[in-house]
PDB file of C-alpha atoms and ligand atoms in Angstrom:
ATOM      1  CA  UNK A   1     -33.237 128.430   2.045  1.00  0.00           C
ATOM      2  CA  UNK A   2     -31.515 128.310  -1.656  1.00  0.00           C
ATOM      3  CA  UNK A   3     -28.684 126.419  -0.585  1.00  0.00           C
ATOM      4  CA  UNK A   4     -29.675 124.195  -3.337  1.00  0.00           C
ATOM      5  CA  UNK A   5     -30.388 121.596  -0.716  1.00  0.00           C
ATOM      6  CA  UNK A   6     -34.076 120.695   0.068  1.00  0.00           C
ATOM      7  CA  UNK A   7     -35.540 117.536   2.189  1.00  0.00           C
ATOM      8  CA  UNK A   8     -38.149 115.337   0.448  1.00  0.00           C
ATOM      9  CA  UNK A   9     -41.636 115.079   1.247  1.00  0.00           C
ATOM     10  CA  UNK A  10     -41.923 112.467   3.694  1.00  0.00           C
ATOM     11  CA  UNK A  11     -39.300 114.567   5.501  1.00  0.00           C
ATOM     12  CA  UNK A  12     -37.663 111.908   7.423  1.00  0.00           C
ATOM     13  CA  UNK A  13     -34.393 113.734   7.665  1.00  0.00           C
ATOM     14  CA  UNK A  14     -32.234 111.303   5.884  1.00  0.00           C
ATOM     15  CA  UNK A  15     -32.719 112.204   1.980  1.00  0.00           C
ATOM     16  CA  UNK A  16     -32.330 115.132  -0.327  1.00  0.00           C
ATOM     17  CA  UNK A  17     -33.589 116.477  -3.038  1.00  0.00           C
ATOM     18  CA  UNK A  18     -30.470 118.993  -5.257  1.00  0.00           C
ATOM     19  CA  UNK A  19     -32.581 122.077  -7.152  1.00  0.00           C
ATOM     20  CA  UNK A  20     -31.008 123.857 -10.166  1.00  0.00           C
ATOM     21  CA  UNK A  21     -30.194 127.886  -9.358  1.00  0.00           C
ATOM     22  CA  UNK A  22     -29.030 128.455 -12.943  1.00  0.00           C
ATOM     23  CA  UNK A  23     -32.104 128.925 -15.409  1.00  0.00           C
ATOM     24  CA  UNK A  24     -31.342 125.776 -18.232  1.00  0.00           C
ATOM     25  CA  UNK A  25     -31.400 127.315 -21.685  1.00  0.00           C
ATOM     26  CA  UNK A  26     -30.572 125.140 -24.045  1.00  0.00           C
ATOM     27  CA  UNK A  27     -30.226 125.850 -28.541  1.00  0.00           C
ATOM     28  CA  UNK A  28     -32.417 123.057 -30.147  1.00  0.00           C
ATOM     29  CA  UNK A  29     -30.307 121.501 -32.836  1.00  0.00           C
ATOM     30  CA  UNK A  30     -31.193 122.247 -35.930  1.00  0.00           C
ATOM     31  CA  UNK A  31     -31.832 120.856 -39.305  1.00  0.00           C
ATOM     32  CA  UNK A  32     -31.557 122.196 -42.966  1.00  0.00           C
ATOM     33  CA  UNK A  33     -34.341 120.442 -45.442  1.00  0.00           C
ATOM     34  CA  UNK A  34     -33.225 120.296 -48.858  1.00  0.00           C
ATOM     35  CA  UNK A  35     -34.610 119.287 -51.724  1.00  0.00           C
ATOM     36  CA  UNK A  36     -32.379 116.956 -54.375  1.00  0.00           C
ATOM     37  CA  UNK A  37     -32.662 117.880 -58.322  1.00  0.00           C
ATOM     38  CA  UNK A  38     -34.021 115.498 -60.708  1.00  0.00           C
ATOM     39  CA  UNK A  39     -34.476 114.935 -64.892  1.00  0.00           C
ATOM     40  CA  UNK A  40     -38.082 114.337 -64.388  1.00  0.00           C
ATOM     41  CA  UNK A  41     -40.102 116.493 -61.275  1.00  0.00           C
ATOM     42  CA  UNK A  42     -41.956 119.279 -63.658  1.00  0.00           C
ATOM     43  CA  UNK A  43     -40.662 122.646 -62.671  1.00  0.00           C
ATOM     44  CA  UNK A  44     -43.891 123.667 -61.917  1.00  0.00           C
ATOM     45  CA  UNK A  45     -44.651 120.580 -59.549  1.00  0.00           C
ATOM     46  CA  UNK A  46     -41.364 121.329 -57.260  1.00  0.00           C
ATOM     47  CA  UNK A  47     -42.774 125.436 -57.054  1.00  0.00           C
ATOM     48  CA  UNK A  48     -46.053 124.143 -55.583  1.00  0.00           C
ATOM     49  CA  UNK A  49     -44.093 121.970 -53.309  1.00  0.00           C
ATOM     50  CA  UNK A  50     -41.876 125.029 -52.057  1.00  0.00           C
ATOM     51  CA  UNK A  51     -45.208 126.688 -51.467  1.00  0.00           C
ATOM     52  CA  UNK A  52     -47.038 124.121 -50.109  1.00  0.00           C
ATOM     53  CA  UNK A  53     -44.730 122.610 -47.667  1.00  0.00           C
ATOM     54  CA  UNK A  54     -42.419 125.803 -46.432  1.00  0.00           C
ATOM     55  CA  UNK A  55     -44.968 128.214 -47.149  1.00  0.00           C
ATOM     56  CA  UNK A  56     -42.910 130.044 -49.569  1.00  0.00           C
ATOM     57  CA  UNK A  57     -44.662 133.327 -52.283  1.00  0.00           C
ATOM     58  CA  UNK A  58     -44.537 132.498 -55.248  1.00  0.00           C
ATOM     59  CA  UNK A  59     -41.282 134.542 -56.289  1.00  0.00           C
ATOM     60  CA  UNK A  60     -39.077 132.700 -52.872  1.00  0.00           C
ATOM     61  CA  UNK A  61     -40.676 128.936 -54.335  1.00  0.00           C
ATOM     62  CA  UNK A  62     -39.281 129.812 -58.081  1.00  0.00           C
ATOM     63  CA  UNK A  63     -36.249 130.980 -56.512  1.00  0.00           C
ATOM     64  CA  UNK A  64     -35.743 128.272 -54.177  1.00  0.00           C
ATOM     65  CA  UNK A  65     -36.608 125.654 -57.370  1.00  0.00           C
ATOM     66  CA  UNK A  66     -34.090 127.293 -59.672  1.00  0.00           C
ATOM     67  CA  UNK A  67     -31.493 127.229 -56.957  1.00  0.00           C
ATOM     68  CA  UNK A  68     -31.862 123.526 -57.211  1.00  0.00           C
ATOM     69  CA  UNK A  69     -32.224 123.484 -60.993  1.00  0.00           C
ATOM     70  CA  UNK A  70     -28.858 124.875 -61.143  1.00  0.00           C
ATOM     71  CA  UNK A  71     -26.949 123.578 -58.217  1.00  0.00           C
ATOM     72  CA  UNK A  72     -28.093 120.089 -57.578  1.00  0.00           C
ATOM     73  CA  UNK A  73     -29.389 120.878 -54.160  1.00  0.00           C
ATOM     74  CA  UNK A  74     -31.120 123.644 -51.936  1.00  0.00           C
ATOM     75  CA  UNK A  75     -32.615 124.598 -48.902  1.00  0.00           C
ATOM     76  CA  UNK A  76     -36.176 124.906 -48.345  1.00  0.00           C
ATOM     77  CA  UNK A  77     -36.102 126.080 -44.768  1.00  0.00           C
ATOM     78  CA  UNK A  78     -34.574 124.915 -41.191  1.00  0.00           C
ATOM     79  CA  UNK A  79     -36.528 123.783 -38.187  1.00  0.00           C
ATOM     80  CA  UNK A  80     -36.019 121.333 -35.363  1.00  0.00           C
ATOM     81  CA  UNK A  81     -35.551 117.452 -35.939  1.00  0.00           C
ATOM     82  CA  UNK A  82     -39.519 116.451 -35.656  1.00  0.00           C
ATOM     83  CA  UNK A  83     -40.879 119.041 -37.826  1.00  0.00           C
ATOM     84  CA  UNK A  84     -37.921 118.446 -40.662  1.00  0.00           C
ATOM     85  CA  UNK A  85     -38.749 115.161 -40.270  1.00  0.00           C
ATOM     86  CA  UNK A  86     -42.483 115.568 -40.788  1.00  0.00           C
ATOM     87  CA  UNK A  87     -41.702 117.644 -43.653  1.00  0.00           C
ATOM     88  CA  UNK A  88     -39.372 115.569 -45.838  1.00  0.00           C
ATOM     89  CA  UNK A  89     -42.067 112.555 -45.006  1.00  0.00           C
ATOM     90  CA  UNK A  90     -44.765 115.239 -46.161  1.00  0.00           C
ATOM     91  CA  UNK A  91     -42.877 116.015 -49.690  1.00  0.00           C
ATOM     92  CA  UNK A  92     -42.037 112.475 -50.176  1.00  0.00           C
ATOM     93  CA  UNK A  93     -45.342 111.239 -49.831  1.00  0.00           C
ATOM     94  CA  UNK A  94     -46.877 113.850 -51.842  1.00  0.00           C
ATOM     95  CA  UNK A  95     -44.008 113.606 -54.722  1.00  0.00           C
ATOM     96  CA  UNK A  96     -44.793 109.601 -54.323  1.00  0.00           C
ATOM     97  CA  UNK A  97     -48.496 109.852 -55.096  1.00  0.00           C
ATOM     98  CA  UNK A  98     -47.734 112.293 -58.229  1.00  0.00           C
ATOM     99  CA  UNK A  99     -45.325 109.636 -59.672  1.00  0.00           C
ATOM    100  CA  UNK A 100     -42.480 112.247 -59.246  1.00  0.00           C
ATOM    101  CA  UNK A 101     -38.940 110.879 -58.236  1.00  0.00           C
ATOM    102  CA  UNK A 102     -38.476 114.246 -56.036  1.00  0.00           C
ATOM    103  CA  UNK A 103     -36.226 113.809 -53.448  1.00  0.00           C
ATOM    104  CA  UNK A 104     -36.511 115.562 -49.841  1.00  0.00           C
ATOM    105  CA  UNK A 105     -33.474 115.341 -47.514  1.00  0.00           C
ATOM    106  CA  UNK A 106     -32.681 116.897 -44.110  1.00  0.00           C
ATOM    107  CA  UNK A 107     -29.310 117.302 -42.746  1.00  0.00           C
ATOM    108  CA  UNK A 108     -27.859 118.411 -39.301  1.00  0.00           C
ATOM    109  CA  UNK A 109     -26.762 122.368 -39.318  1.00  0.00           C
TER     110      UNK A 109
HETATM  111  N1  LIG B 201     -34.636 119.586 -63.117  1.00  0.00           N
HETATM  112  C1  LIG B 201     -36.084 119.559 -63.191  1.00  0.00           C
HETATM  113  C2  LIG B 201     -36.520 119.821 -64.621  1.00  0.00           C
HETATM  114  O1  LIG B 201     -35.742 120.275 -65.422  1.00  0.00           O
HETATM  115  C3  LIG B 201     -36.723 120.573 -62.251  1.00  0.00           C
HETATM  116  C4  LIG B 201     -36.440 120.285 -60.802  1.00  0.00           C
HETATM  117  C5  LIG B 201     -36.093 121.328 -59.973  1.00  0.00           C
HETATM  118  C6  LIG B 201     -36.569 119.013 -60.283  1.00  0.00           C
HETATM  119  C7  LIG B 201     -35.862 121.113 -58.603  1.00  0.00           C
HETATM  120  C8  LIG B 201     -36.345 118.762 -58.936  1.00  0.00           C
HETATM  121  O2  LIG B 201     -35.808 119.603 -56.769  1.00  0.00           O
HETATM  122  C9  LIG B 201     -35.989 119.824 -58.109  1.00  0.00           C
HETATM  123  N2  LIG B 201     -37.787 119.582 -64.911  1.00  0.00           N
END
């Protein structure tokens, strides 16, 4: 009876239906969100962000903000495409309504 091959409900003998044997397990793609270094964004403002957002300590946020201090850009965390997109749109809109020019990017690991 796992031939793979099974009739259809109404049974009339001339369809079929073709099951899957193998169990489909599949790697999301994922997606790095970083955030982009500015003149302006107060130190302190980005460390809050880290926390707020990624759910970073306090030592991991400060790390994280130096990182992009010092290098231009860094990583914040990885996740699947919805929730990194729901994130950057979180930080943007949050930087926006601070007047900060923070930037919040995701890109494809
Ligand atoms: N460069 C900013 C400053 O000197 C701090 C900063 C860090 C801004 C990280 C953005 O993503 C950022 N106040």
């Amino acid at each position: 009876m796992s031939n793979g091959i099974g009739s259809d409900d109404s049974d009339d003998g001339d369809t079929a239906t073709i099951t899957r044997t193998k169990p489909k397990v599949k790697r999301p793609n994922l997606y790095r969100v970083l955030l982009l270094n500015d003149d302006y964004t107060p130190m302190e403002f980005v460390i809050h962000v880290v926390e707020r957002f990624f759910h970073k300590g306090r030592e991991d946020a400060t790390r994280v903000m130096l990182h992009v201090h010092h290098h231009g850009v860094g990583e914040c965390g990885v996740y699947t495409y919805e929730v990194a997109e729901t994130k950057v749109t979180q930080v943007m809109d949050f930087a926006r309504k601070h007047q900060h020019p923070l930037q919040c990017v995701m890109e494809k690991k």
